[in-house]
Amino acid sequence: MSHPSHPRRTPITIRDVARKAGTSPATVSRVLTGSANVRPEKREAVLRAIEELNYTPNLLARGLKTQRTQTLGVIINNIQDIFYSTVAKGIQDYATRNGYLIIIADTTDDLDRERKMLQLMRDQSVDGIIFAPMGGNQDLVKELQEEGIALMAVDRTLEGIQLPTVLVDNRKGAEKLVDHLIKEGFQRIALINSHKPITTYQEREEGYRNALRAAGWQIDERLIMRGGPRMADGRAMTIALMKRHPLPDAIFAASGSLALGALAALRELQLSVPDDIGFVVFDDFDYYRIFSPTLTAVRQPAYQIGQTAAALLLGAIREEKPLPPSPTILPVELMVRESSQKRR
Amino acid sequence: MSHPSHPRRTPITIRDVARKAGTSPATVSRVLTGSANVRPEKREAVLRAIEELNYTPNLLARGLKTQRTQTLGVIINNIQDIFYSTVAKGIQDYATRNGYLIIIADTTDDLDRERKMLQLMRDQSVDGIIFAPMGGNQDLVKELQEEGIALMAVDRTLEGIQLPTVLVDNRKGAEKLVDHLIKEGFQRIALINSHKPITTYQEREEGYRNALRAAGWQIDERLIMRGGPRMADGRAMTIALMKRHPLPDAIFAASGSLALGALAALRELQLSVPDDIGFVVFDDFDYYRIFSPTLTAVRQPAYQIGQTAAALLLGAIREEKPLPPSPTILPVELMVRESSQKRR
DNA sequence: ATGAAAGCGCTAACAT
DNA sequence: ATGTTAGCGCTTTCAT
């Protein structure tokens, strides 16, 4: 016992307020929650006591009693990823405006970690969870739903289960990009993609294939690269790609991280965009407008995805009514810039 | 009453486990916390019951009883800002590894919001709070400390109060950048800074002034721009700057956001870096290596800042001993790239 | 080693 | 309108 137990300084409770206001804890609780009428004088006295004692309610105790914590869980792949942090920001702003706090965890796309985090949030009694499902953990998700926790997916879909979702049309976005490259006159369009079994990546690849097929082209599998999802992986894939035949004359990077890696590789190889090779990317960021050349991209409304998800979820939590069964699909926008302009 | 009250399906409690295991709640608690010896057979029975019932403890109830929630609060300026999200990631990884969950809130540098969030986290009974203080709210911070909540500052200092802090040497970082520009032969070095009374900005400006003075130069106040902290503000300041005399031949942007705006402005003005104007920025990111030209920057160990803060804080929480009084200063590194190289 | 009982701070019947 | 009481699920004395 070298360290004496060090309890928090006894905080002020509802009893202290009641005593000071000359009333009962129940009445204090009533003014706190506004749940019932309290005579004006008493209410004043209580308010004054709260003010003087600088009292704030213990949310743990309240949550234990009410089974509601005014807290939302957010589970995303990676907080450092600007797409996800923007989604989180959208959730955060909406939640805060409505008196909810958010607990954030990221998984770095590890399925076990996703599972652990879902459980931990359940144990913390969050009122709802917004997450970017990796696929898998359907059993747990169903279990949580049955326990009455409102669940909501963003960015990705989860199969075999009824789960409300907010995302964009990845297929169409990819189609737009590839179609644009084709119209610009590019002939051998490569795809740099992640091999992770995540729906967004898969759908973007489908969009790529659809666009090529729609143009009547044959798909050359040698132009399709798959690897890890990180910047370094994008770089490696691009270097490998540019060492082989046939050489592509344009690259479609399926995500921002992959694109950064791919561009780093092209830079190292001293290839200039778009003169030596055209370039487009799924997911747009502010700094793409500053790159030289500026980057053609498909813009996803990341912030709005977060806002929408939070709004739907809180609506459901407060109205006690089920969430919309069909996915909410937000539009993507093609931003044509220099990197895809073939010099004629 | 159109909606029948919709309570969560009664979850499994410690009593259910006790009943199934043929023992008392107290004993179940004992095996859960490992607080006392339990006869092996009983322990087995309890473990089996937990397994079969798929029981997990209610963390709210536990927290209410123990006054410990295994939760850390994180309050930063903006989650979307990659510097802060990287700090948060460092905190998150360390916290998760040690069984702690994190609650994140951002303030967009609004002092009232910072205050509200600090209070909210206190009311949520977090065990500790890591935050980037704006300055102000010292009274509340002191109050929370007295209540036994472990507080820790990152990135910025808070004056007039004893608060453990992890940050970098902003002055020296700025000096390094400006000194480098001077050595490269630039003669009129402008500063694009935020006018917010945040210590990081102020210290970077001091570093800028120190470096000029050390070179024996007179400081030209017309080359110092101050405005909002956002990308758009950086753009506006740069455009204003380039319309006036004397014209700078180099720009030092005091933050990443300001730099992005400044670069956008230079691009619009068709000025090329570094031929028309040199450029350096405080805070380095992956994509600076991909810009054309690549950007000279000072690198802050953002992830490590988060890790260190979390480690110190959890150490203090678990050891029940006070935090180090003097600030922990992490080194910055000058990354010289193309944007600051004067063509000779 | 283990069970009974109290209590963390709050809200919500139930009385009056 | 307001006070009394019970209880949310857990841990922790205190007995035994």
XYZ file of C-alpha atoms (C1' of nucleotides) in Angstrom:
720
model
C 0.000 0.000 0.000
C 2.628 2.551 -0.836
C 0.004 4.589 -2.615
C -2.941 5.458 -0.471
C -6.102 4.858 -2.413
C -6.831 8.138 -4.118
C -10.564 8.502 -4.603
C -11.912 11.466 -6.425
C -12.844 14.314 -4.219
C -16.427 13.615 -3.254
C -18.459 15.247 -5.967
C -21.683 17.056 -5.426
C -24.747 14.865 -5.834
C -28.390 15.439 -6.278
C -28.845 14.990 -2.517
C -26.593 17.925 -1.767
C -28.618 20.068 -4.101
C -31.841 18.872 -2.548
C -30.639 19.653 0.945
C -29.489 23.125 0.004
C -32.741 23.856 -1.838
C -34.795 22.488 1.016
C -36.475 19.813 -1.040
C -36.105 16.187 -2.045
C -33.832 14.534 -4.586
C -36.884 13.634 -6.647
C -37.818 17.251 -7.111
C -34.309 18.142 -8.126
C -34.451 15.347 -10.658
C -37.736 16.762 -11.910
C -36.309 20.146 -12.628
C -33.267 18.534 -14.174
C -35.244 16.447 -16.591
C -38.240 18.755 -16.902
C -40.310 15.619 -16.560
C -43.039 17.062 -14.351
C -44.337 20.347 -13.057
C -42.567 21.913 -10.151
C -43.832 24.988 -8.347
C -41.917 28.069 -9.587
C -40.474 28.949 -6.201
C -39.094 25.463 -5.667
C -37.733 25.372 -9.171
C -35.957 28.648 -8.532
C -34.523 27.383 -5.280
C -33.260 24.240 -6.959
C -31.744 26.164 -9.839
C -30.028 28.457 -7.409
C -28.634 25.564 -5.396
C -27.344 23.936 -8.583
C -25.679 27.177 -9.535
C -24.150 27.762 -6.151
C -22.892 24.235 -5.697
C -21.751 24.102 -9.298
C -23.546 20.805 -9.611
C -23.600 18.671 -12.734
C -25.324 15.330 -12.963
C -23.362 12.105 -13.035
C -24.073 10.726 -16.463
C -23.042 7.218 -15.530
C -25.726 7.043 -12.874
C -28.278 8.573 -15.163
C -27.396 6.166 -17.936
C -27.569 3.184 -15.643
C -31.038 4.192 -14.630
C -32.464 5.310 -17.932
C -30.718 2.865 -20.236
C -29.803 5.796 -22.432
C -26.379 7.391 -22.481
C -26.654 10.056 -25.147
C -23.567 8.542 -26.657
C -22.917 7.248 -30.148
C -20.182 4.833 -31.138
C -18.251 5.388 -34.349
C -16.073 2.667 -35.790
C -14.069 3.408 -38.885
C -11.134 1.974 -40.693
C -8.646 4.692 -39.873
C -9.059 8.106 -38.280
C -6.002 9.388 -40.083
C -7.628 8.771 -43.422
C -9.103 12.076 -44.434
C -12.165 10.496 -45.977
C -13.081 8.775 -42.745
C -12.156 11.663 -40.531
C -14.457 13.818 -42.613
C -17.257 11.306 -42.232
C -16.552 11.296 -38.506
C -16.655 15.061 -38.460
C -20.078 15.013 -40.096
C -21.300 12.580 -37.465
C -19.666 14.532 -34.681
C -21.160 17.866 -35.634
C -24.637 16.480 -35.947
C -24.333 14.490 -32.747
C -22.983 17.381 -30.706
C -25.671 19.706 -31.937
C -28.170 17.194 -30.636
C -26.592 16.620 -27.270
C -24.826 13.384 -28.096
C -21.227 12.541 -27.474
C -19.220 10.240 -29.707
C -16.838 7.470 -28.921
C -14.479 6.769 -31.790
C -12.475 3.675 -32.504
C -10.620 2.612 -35.572
C -9.886 -0.866 -36.798
C -7.228 -0.515 -39.490
C -9.440 -3.012 -41.232
C -8.856 -5.781 -38.740
C -11.967 -7.905 -38.357
C -11.210 -9.004 -34.813
C -10.685 -5.452 -33.762
C -13.988 -4.479 -35.327
C -15.620 -7.207 -33.293
C -13.912 -6.167 -30.102
C -14.895 -2.558 -30.603
C -18.529 -3.376 -31.316
C -18.653 -5.375 -28.099
C -16.885 -2.731 -26.090
C -19.321 -0.110 -27.267
C -22.243 -2.318 -26.445
C -20.819 -2.798 -22.949
C -20.472 0.963 -22.674
C -24.182 1.158 -23.418
C -23.947 3.476 -26.390
C -27.344 4.309 -27.837
C -26.258 3.633 -31.376
C -23.295 2.697 -33.511
C -22.243 3.995 -36.900
C -19.590 1.895 -38.567
C -17.912 1.067 -41.834
C -18.382 -2.701 -41.848
C -15.575 -4.852 -43.155
C -17.788 -7.815 -43.896
C -17.998 -10.582 -41.319
C -19.292 -10.085 -37.784
C -22.842 -10.351 -39.075
C -23.706 -12.531 -36.101
C -22.602 -9.891 -33.632
C -24.332 -7.114 -35.519
C -27.573 -9.032 -35.442
C -27.122 -9.709 -31.745
C -26.609 -6.039 -30.976
C -29.639 -5.105 -33.006
C -31.719 -7.561 -31.046
C -30.473 -6.009 -27.853
C -31.957 -2.745 -29.038
C -28.838 -0.911 -30.135
C -29.398 1.115 -33.277
C -26.816 0.190 -35.901
C -25.979 2.026 -39.082
C -23.423 1.331 -41.788
C -21.553 3.972 -43.733
C -19.417 3.768 -46.848
C -19.769 0.009 -47.172
C -22.544 -2.524 -47.276
C -22.868 -5.621 -45.150
C -24.453 -8.595 -46.794
C -26.910 -11.125 -45.461
C -28.344 -8.818 -42.892
C -30.787 -5.973 -42.701
C -28.685 -2.959 -41.908
C -29.424 0.633 -42.841
C -26.611 2.137 -44.860
C -25.441 5.477 -46.212
C -22.969 5.397 -49.051
C -22.209 6.501 -52.572
C -22.581 4.697 -55.849
C -19.072 3.367 -56.195
C -19.777 1.563 -59.456
C -21.110 4.633 -61.148
C -18.299 6.804 -59.823
C -15.687 4.454 -61.233
C -17.559 4.270 -64.517
C -17.540 8.025 -64.805
C -13.809 8.207 -64.314
C -12.936 5.448 -66.746
C -15.450 6.616 -69.279
C -13.896 10.051 -69.118
C -10.440 8.596 -69.759
C -11.751 6.677 -72.743
C -13.343 9.769 -74.194
C -10.074 11.619 -73.712
C -8.464 9.067 -75.961
C -6.565 6.896 -73.512
C -6.236 3.340 -74.736
C -4.707 1.171 -72.042
C -6.202 2.084 -68.713
C -4.750 0.358 -65.695
C -6.444 -0.106 -62.333
C -4.573 0.126 -59.027
C -6.794 -1.469 -56.433
C -6.759 -3.007 -52.996
C -7.151 -6.752 -52.691
C -9.097 -6.393 -49.442
C -12.558 -7.923 -49.659
C -14.218 -4.602 -48.976
C -17.311 -3.731 -50.969
C -16.121 -0.275 -51.991
C -13.031 -1.639 -53.694
C -14.971 -4.410 -55.368
C -17.631 -2.085 -56.674
C -15.077 0.341 -58.024
C -13.476 -2.493 -59.923
C -16.852 -3.486 -61.284
C -17.386 0.068 -62.457
C -14.023 -0.006 -64.172
C -14.917 -3.224 -65.981
C -18.368 -1.976 -66.897
C -16.988 1.172 -68.477
C -14.471 -0.733 -70.558
C -17.061 -3.249 -71.644
C -19.537 -0.523 -72.505
C -16.905 0.933 -74.807
C -16.659 -2.424 -76.499
C -13.164 -3.086 -75.219
C -11.710 -6.327 -74.127
C -10.490 -6.290 -70.555
C -6.776 -6.897 -70.176
C -6.275 -8.504 -66.781
C -2.601 -7.620 -66.884
C -3.574 -4.002 -66.368
C -5.378 -4.744 -63.123
C -3.202 -4.576 -60.023
C -4.298 -5.548 -56.555
C -2.412 -5.225 -53.302
C -2.557 -3.687 -49.868
C -4.612 -0.550 -49.315
C -1.855 1.757 -48.143
C 0.204 4.418 -49.828
C 3.276 2.191 -49.904
C 1.230 -0.518 -51.596
C 0.060 1.889 -54.283
C 3.644 2.834 -54.923
C 4.780 -0.783 -55.169
C 1.966 -1.746 -57.515
C 2.687 1.152 -59.802
C 6.386 0.397 -59.992
C 5.580 -3.234 -60.777
C 3.015 -2.185 -63.340
C 5.385 0.104 -65.192
C 7.969 -2.625 -65.503
C 5.675 -4.935 -67.431
C 3.995 -5.095 -70.773
C 1.720 -3.844 -72.057
C 2.488 -0.447 -70.619
C -0.633 1.489 -69.622
C -1.207 5.005 -70.877
C -3.467 5.898 -67.950
C -3.979 4.833 -64.341
C -7.146 4.742 -62.284
C -6.346 4.620 -58.563
C -9.224 3.193 -56.557
C -8.536 5.197 -53.417
C -6.738 8.289 -52.200
C -4.002 6.387 -50.366
C -3.289 4.215 -53.379
C -3.198 7.325 -55.551
C -0.640 9.057 -53.361
C 1.588 6.020 -53.589
C 1.076 5.707 -57.327
C 1.961 9.359 -57.870
C 5.078 8.987 -55.742
C 6.089 6.062 -57.940
C 5.480 7.961 -61.174
C 7.545 10.789 -59.795
C 10.406 8.434 -59.017
C 10.160 6.906 -62.472
C 10.282 10.430 -63.882
C 7.049 9.946 -65.716
C 5.032 13.078 -66.146
C 1.275 13.276 -65.755
C -0.628 13.554 -68.035
C 1.905 13.716 -70.855
C 3.434 10.325 -70.234
C 0.480 8.829 -68.447
C -3.054 9.920 -67.583
C -4.258 9.712 -63.994
C -7.596 9.682 -62.197
C -8.563 8.794 -58.644
C -11.645 7.842 -56.685
C -12.267 10.267 -53.837
C -11.432 13.943 -54.079
C -9.551 16.150 -51.649
C -8.773 19.804 -51.342
C -5.142 19.339 -52.106
C -5.787 17.678 -55.438
C -6.490 21.168 -56.701
C -2.981 22.199 -55.746
C -1.041 19.283 -57.128
C 0.814 19.863 -60.354
C -0.929 18.738 -62.349
C -4.258 19.135 -60.661
C -5.966 15.776 -60.252
C -9.110 14.523 -61.896
C -11.226 12.770 -59.298
C -14.665 11.662 -58.278
C -15.859 13.635 -55.292
C -17.676 11.837 -52.504
C -19.710 13.916 -50.077
C -17.881 12.526 -47.048
C -19.133 15.083 -44.563
C -22.650 14.640 -45.787
C -22.397 10.881 -45.463
C -21.611 11.348 -41.801
C -24.332 13.921 -41.282
C -26.942 11.813 -42.986
C -26.026 8.698 -41.070
C -26.130 10.560 -37.769
C -29.435 12.186 -38.622
C -31.084 8.905 -39.560
C -29.700 7.127 -36.551
C -30.673 9.767 -34.032
C -34.072 10.021 -35.639
C -34.551 6.342 -35.101
C -33.248 6.431 -31.561
C -35.468 9.281 -30.544
C -38.570 8.340 -32.425
C -38.168 4.755 -31.403
C -38.994 3.739 -34.913
C -37.076 1.467 -37.260
C -34.500 2.780 -39.683
C -35.041 2.851 -43.440
C -34.371 -0.609 -44.822
C -32.975 0.396 -48.189
C -29.570 2.057 -48.538
C -29.349 5.811 -48.821
C -27.191 6.560 -51.832
C -25.537 9.954 -52.110
C -24.374 11.297 -55.468
C -20.772 11.489 -56.609
C -19.415 14.200 -58.841
C -16.754 13.978 -61.521
C -14.159 16.724 -61.133
C -12.236 16.992 -64.371
C -8.824 18.565 -63.934
C -5.454 18.463 -65.643
C -4.235 14.961 -64.892
C -6.611 13.344 -67.350
C -6.274 15.787 -70.237
C -4.527 14.249 -73.158
C -2.427 16.802 -74.919
C -3.444 16.776 -78.545
C -48.426 6.890 -26.601
C -48.307 5.923 -30.221
C -44.933 4.374 -29.606
C -44.920 1.854 -26.848
C -41.895 2.416 -24.689
C -39.202 0.284 -26.218
C -36.746 -0.819 -23.574
C -33.738 -2.847 -24.510
C -34.265 -6.518 -24.283
C -33.347 -7.355 -20.720
C -29.672 -8.033 -20.835
C -27.921 -10.698 -18.867
C -26.665 -9.545 -15.501
C -24.310 -10.848 -12.926
C -27.281 -12.330 -11.059
C -28.182 -14.515 -13.996
C -24.655 -15.799 -14.129
C -24.659 -16.407 -10.388
C -27.894 -18.359 -10.559
C -26.689 -20.513 -13.418
C -23.380 -21.165 -11.706
C -25.076 -21.932 -8.443
C -23.321 -19.215 -6.545
C -23.709 -15.599 -5.526
C -23.234 -12.364 -7.456
C -20.325 -11.523 -5.188
C -18.410 -14.581 -6.278
C -19.076 -13.895 -9.923
C -17.739 -10.412 -9.386
C -14.678 -11.897 -7.759
C -13.817 -14.024 -10.734
C -14.560 -11.103 -13.035
C -12.197 -8.750 -11.274
C -9.781 -11.383 -9.980
C -9.925 -9.494 -6.731
C -9.935 -12.484 -4.423
C -9.417 -16.211 -4.399
C -12.241 -18.385 -5.567
C -12.209 -22.146 -5.340
C -11.269 -23.643 -8.732
C -14.520 -25.562 -9.178
C -16.606 -22.474 -8.528
C -14.466 -20.392 -10.797
C -14.912 -22.967 -13.554
C -18.647 -22.997 -13.063
C -18.797 -19.228 -13.230
C -16.657 -19.089 -16.327
C -18.851 -21.682 -17.969
C -22.008 -19.777 -17.101
C -20.537 -16.578 -18.492
C -19.656 -18.387 -21.677
C -23.036 -20.032 -22.043
C -25.037 -16.934 -21.291
C -22.732 -14.805 -23.398
C -22.504 -12.419 -20.523
C -20.543 -9.172 -20.584
C -20.442 -6.744 -17.695
C -22.284 -3.467 -17.821
C -19.544 -0.887 -17.825
C -21.840 1.880 -16.671
C -22.669 0.025 -13.477
C -19.069 -0.888 -12.916
C -17.982 2.685 -13.482
C -20.584 4.022 -11.138
C -19.348 1.753 -8.427
C -15.613 1.969 -8.981
C -15.341 5.589 -10.081
C -13.194 4.417 -12.959
C -14.457 4.054 -16.494
C -11.410 3.009 -18.480
C -12.206 5.850 -20.775
C -10.092 8.777 -21.934
C -11.388 12.022 -23.333
C -9.639 13.629 -26.299
C -10.382 17.202 -27.266
C -8.714 18.634 -30.329
C -9.200 21.502 -32.650
C -10.378 19.564 -35.664
C -10.489 15.855 -36.427
C -10.244 16.507 -40.122
C -6.887 18.166 -39.680
C -4.375 15.446 -40.409
C -1.995 16.641 -37.730
C -4.613 16.268 -35.040
C -6.059 13.071 -36.383
C -2.564 11.608 -36.286
C -2.126 12.731 -32.701
C -5.503 11.162 -31.940
C -4.410 7.972 -33.635
C -1.347 7.827 -31.426
C -3.511 8.253 -28.359
C -6.049 5.764 -29.608
C -3.551 3.012 -30.330
C -1.905 3.341 -26.971
C -5.204 3.571 -25.142
C -6.733 0.577 -26.878
C -3.683 -1.533 -26.241
C -4.156 -0.768 -22.578
C -7.858 -1.443 -22.403
C -9.020 2.142 -22.567
C -11.630 3.580 -24.865
C -11.498 7.112 -26.161
C -14.156 9.734 -26.511
C -13.257 12.338 -29.099
C -14.616 15.815 -29.490
C -13.410 18.695 -31.562
C -13.801 22.364 -30.935
C -12.906 24.101 -34.190
C -11.054 26.399 -31.831
C -14.160 27.696 -30.140
C -13.432 28.399 -26.486
C -16.997 27.859 -25.324
C -17.090 24.560 -27.067
C -13.862 23.532 -25.415
C -15.417 24.394 -22.091
C -18.579 22.489 -22.835
C -16.647 19.440 -23.918
C -14.420 19.431 -20.869
C -17.504 19.539 -18.690
C -19.288 16.878 -20.656
C -16.345 14.550 -20.346
C -16.125 15.174 -16.651
C -19.797 14.348 -16.349
C -19.144 11.182 -18.307
C -16.580 10.304 -15.643
C -13.649 9.837 -17.985
C -10.499 8.874 -16.139
C -8.394 11.423 -17.945
C -8.464 14.041 -20.649
C -5.914 14.867 -23.310
C -6.533 18.151 -25.041
C -5.011 20.886 -27.157
C -5.834 23.893 -24.995
C -6.836 27.091 -26.721
C -5.949 29.313 -23.814
C -8.671 30.330 -21.412
C -10.700 27.880 -19.338
C -7.893 27.674 -16.804
C -10.463 27.865 -14.028
C -12.279 24.794 -15.290
C -9.074 22.893 -15.873
C -7.992 23.522 -12.322
C -11.411 22.484 -11.077
C -11.248 19.196 -12.948
C -7.777 18.513 -11.661
C -8.987 19.066 -8.126
C -11.763 16.603 -8.744
C -9.140 14.019 -9.498
C -9.331 13.885 -13.277
C -5.937 13.519 -14.905
C -5.425 16.269 -17.473
C -2.773 16.473 -20.143
C -2.117 19.073 -22.819
C -0.777 18.326 -26.277
C 0.558 20.597 -28.995
C -0.046 23.778 -27.029
C 0.758 25.156 -23.640
C -1.659 26.632 -21.158
C -0.347 29.447 -19.034
C -0.874 30.233 -15.405
C -1.540 26.671 -14.413
C 0.380 23.530 -13.746
C -0.494 21.237 -16.591
C 1.664 18.472 -18.025
C 2.248 18.972 -21.723
C 3.664 17.176 -24.735
C 4.647 19.303 -27.698
C 7.381 20.286 -30.078
C 9.677 23.256 -30.057
C 7.752 25.525 -32.373
C 10.196 28.385 -32.089
C 13.154 26.281 -33.083
C 11.239 24.635 -35.921
C 10.340 27.993 -37.393
C 13.889 29.200 -36.941
C 15.196 26.219 -38.847
C 12.906 26.908 -41.783
C 13.602 30.604 -42.013
C 17.288 30.124 -41.431
C 17.330 27.644 -44.259
C 15.629 30.142 -46.576
C 18.163 32.797 -45.646
C 21.043 30.466 -46.361
C 19.494 29.637 -49.710
C 19.729 33.318 -50.567
C 16.146 34.461 -50.204
C 15.934 38.095 -49.202
C 12.362 39.042 -48.459
C 10.733 36.253 -46.525
C 7.048 36.656 -45.801
C 5.095 34.943 -43.041
C 1.544 33.694 -43.490
C 0.148 33.140 -40.025
C -3.081 32.780 -38.117
C -4.172 35.643 -35.913
C -5.659 33.237 -33.369
C -4.109 33.624 -29.943
C -2.834 30.059 -29.942
C 0.615 29.389 -28.576
C 1.801 27.363 -31.548
C 1.162 30.202 -33.976
C 2.720 32.751 -31.679
C 5.821 30.687 -31.104
C 6.274 30.050 -34.793
C 6.146 33.760 -35.409
C 8.714 34.289 -32.683
C 10.947 31.735 -34.362
C 10.552 33.572 -37.644
C 11.545 36.859 -36.030
C 14.438 35.291 -34.158
C 15.899 33.838 -37.325
C 15.716 37.129 -39.172
C 17.225 38.996 -36.274
C 19.973 36.450 -35.880
C 20.883 37.114 -39.503
C 21.128 40.775 -38.663
C 18.082 41.704 -40.727
C 15.532 44.281 -39.954
C 12.034 42.867 -39.731
C 9.642 44.244 -42.295
C 6.182 44.086 -40.729
C 4.589 44.465 -44.144
C 5.733 40.935 -44.915
C 3.855 39.471 -41.964
C 0.279 38.461 -42.709
C -2.213 37.298 -40.139
C -5.718 36.016 -40.689
C -7.983 33.062 -40.087
C -6.456 29.595 -39.724
C -8.157 27.903 -42.655
C -7.119 27.092 -46.166
C -9.308 29.863 -47.588
C -7.663 32.340 -45.254
C -4.208 31.291 -46.403
C -5.295 31.828 -49.972
C -6.703 35.274 -49.229
C -3.647 36.405 -47.328
C -1.345 35.274 -50.096
C -3.319 37.059 -52.765
C -3.303 40.224 -50.668
C 0.393 39.858 -49.992
C 1.292 39.527 -53.665
C -0.566 42.692 -54.526
C 1.517 44.861 -52.269
C 5.031 46.125 -51.984
C 7.605 45.045 -51.207
C 7.011 41.728 -52.957
C 8.391 38.769 -51.029
C 10.681 36.275 -52.682
C 9.767 33.497 -50.266
C 6.833 32.492 -48.081
C 6.804 30.683 -44.772
C 3.367 29.243 -44.054
C 2.834 28.636 -40.354
C 0.530 25.673 -40.766
C -0.518 23.022 -43.260
C -3.944 24.513 -43.912
C -2.522 27.970 -44.504
C 0.064 26.436 -46.832
C -2.548 24.693 -48.948
C -4.387 27.956 -49.382
C -1.199 29.846 -50.120
C -0.185 27.335 -52.769
C -3.606 27.520 -54.350
C -3.214 31.294 -54.541
C 0.257 31.096 -56.082
C -1.111 28.673 -58.622
C -3.919 31.068 -59.533
C -1.438 33.918 -59.809
C 0.642 31.708 -62.087
C 3.661 32.062 -59.887
C 5.951 29.095 -59.918
C 7.648 27.673 -56.843
C 10.559 28.001 -56.255
C 11.555 29.952 -59.363
C 9.275 32.893 -58.742
C 8.955 32.419 -55.035
C 10.408 30.104 -52.411
C 8.110 28.205 -50.070
C 8.372 26.418 -46.742
C 5.782 25.182 -44.301
C 5.544 24.151 -40.667
C 4.271 20.582 -40.308
C 5.084 17.900 -42.825
C 2.770 15.431 -44.558
C 3.146 12.470 -46.830
C 1.742 14.256 -49.795
C 4.273 17.055 -49.637
C 6.668 14.566 -51.175
C 4.372 14.273 -54.164
C 3.619 17.891 -54.823
C 5.414 19.494 -57.739
C 7.603 20.871 -56.491
C 8.086 18.800 -53.387
C 7.707 20.907 -50.281
C 10.304 21.841 -47.720
C 8.818 21.442 -44.276
C 9.469 20.888 -40.621
C 8.274 17.481 -39.540
C 6.467 17.108 -36.227
C 6.188 13.625 -34.723
C 2.412 13.837 -34.467
C 1.787 10.161 -33.793
C 4.485 10.122 -31.175
C 3.021 13.177 -29.484
C -0.212 11.248 -29.039
C 1.510 8.100 -27.885
C 3.641 9.937 -25.376
C 0.737 11.874 -23.965
C -1.347 8.713 -23.602
C 1.518 6.832 -22.002
C 2.201 9.558 -19.468
C -1.452 10.003 -18.673
C -2.231 6.320 -18.233
C 0.889 5.925 -16.176
C -0.333 8.612 -13.852
C -3.847 7.228 -13.695
C -2.724 3.743 -12.873
C 0.106 4.569 -10.566
C -1.953 7.188 -8.853
C 1.033 9.472 -8.937
C 1.324 13.006 -10.260
C 2.337 13.764 -13.831
C 5.658 15.340 -14.746
C 5.446 19.077 -14.156
C 7.730 20.207 -16.955
C 6.691 19.965 -20.604
C 7.879 17.031 -22.687
C 9.395 18.466 -25.826
C 9.726 16.257 -28.876
C 12.200 17.082 -31.643
C 11.282 18.492 -35.035
C 13.136 17.713 -38.216
C 13.818 19.939 -41.168
C 12.938 18.215 -44.434
C 14.625 20.072 -47.244
C 12.957 19.537 -50.601
C 12.543 21.396 -53.870
C 10.305 24.301 -52.897
C 13.066 26.133 -51.082
C 15.912 25.611 -53.529
C 16.933 28.763 -55.250
C 18.008 28.087 -58.774
C 21.458 29.507 -59.176
C -13.758 -19.120 0.466
C -18.272 -17.306 0.035
C -22.960 -15.093 0.819
C -25.713 -11.123 2.461
C -26.219 -6.497 2.291
C -25.087 -1.839 1.390
C -24.451 1.701 -1.784
C -22.384 4.264 -6.176
C -26.033 8.699 -8.113
C -29.709 8.822 -10.502
C -34.913 8.431 -12.120
C -39.534 6.732 -11.888
C -43.304 4.621 -9.842
C -46.154 5.117 -6.064
C -48.029 7.522 -2.477
C -49.979 11.583 -0.448
C -46.995 19.332 -6.505
C -43.802 16.749 -3.882
C -41.645 13.252 -0.775
C -40.632 8.231 -0.070
C -39.009 4.167 -1.916
C -37.162 0.969 -4.997
C -33.843 -0.338 -8.145
C -30.629 0.156 -12.572
C -25.904 -3.678 -12.316
C -22.095 -3.685 -10.262
C -18.264 -4.049 -6.357
C -17.056 -4.326 -1.691
C -17.206 -4.424 3.104
C -18.712 -7.371 6.651
C -19.975 -11.566 8.463
C -19.557 -16.390 8.606
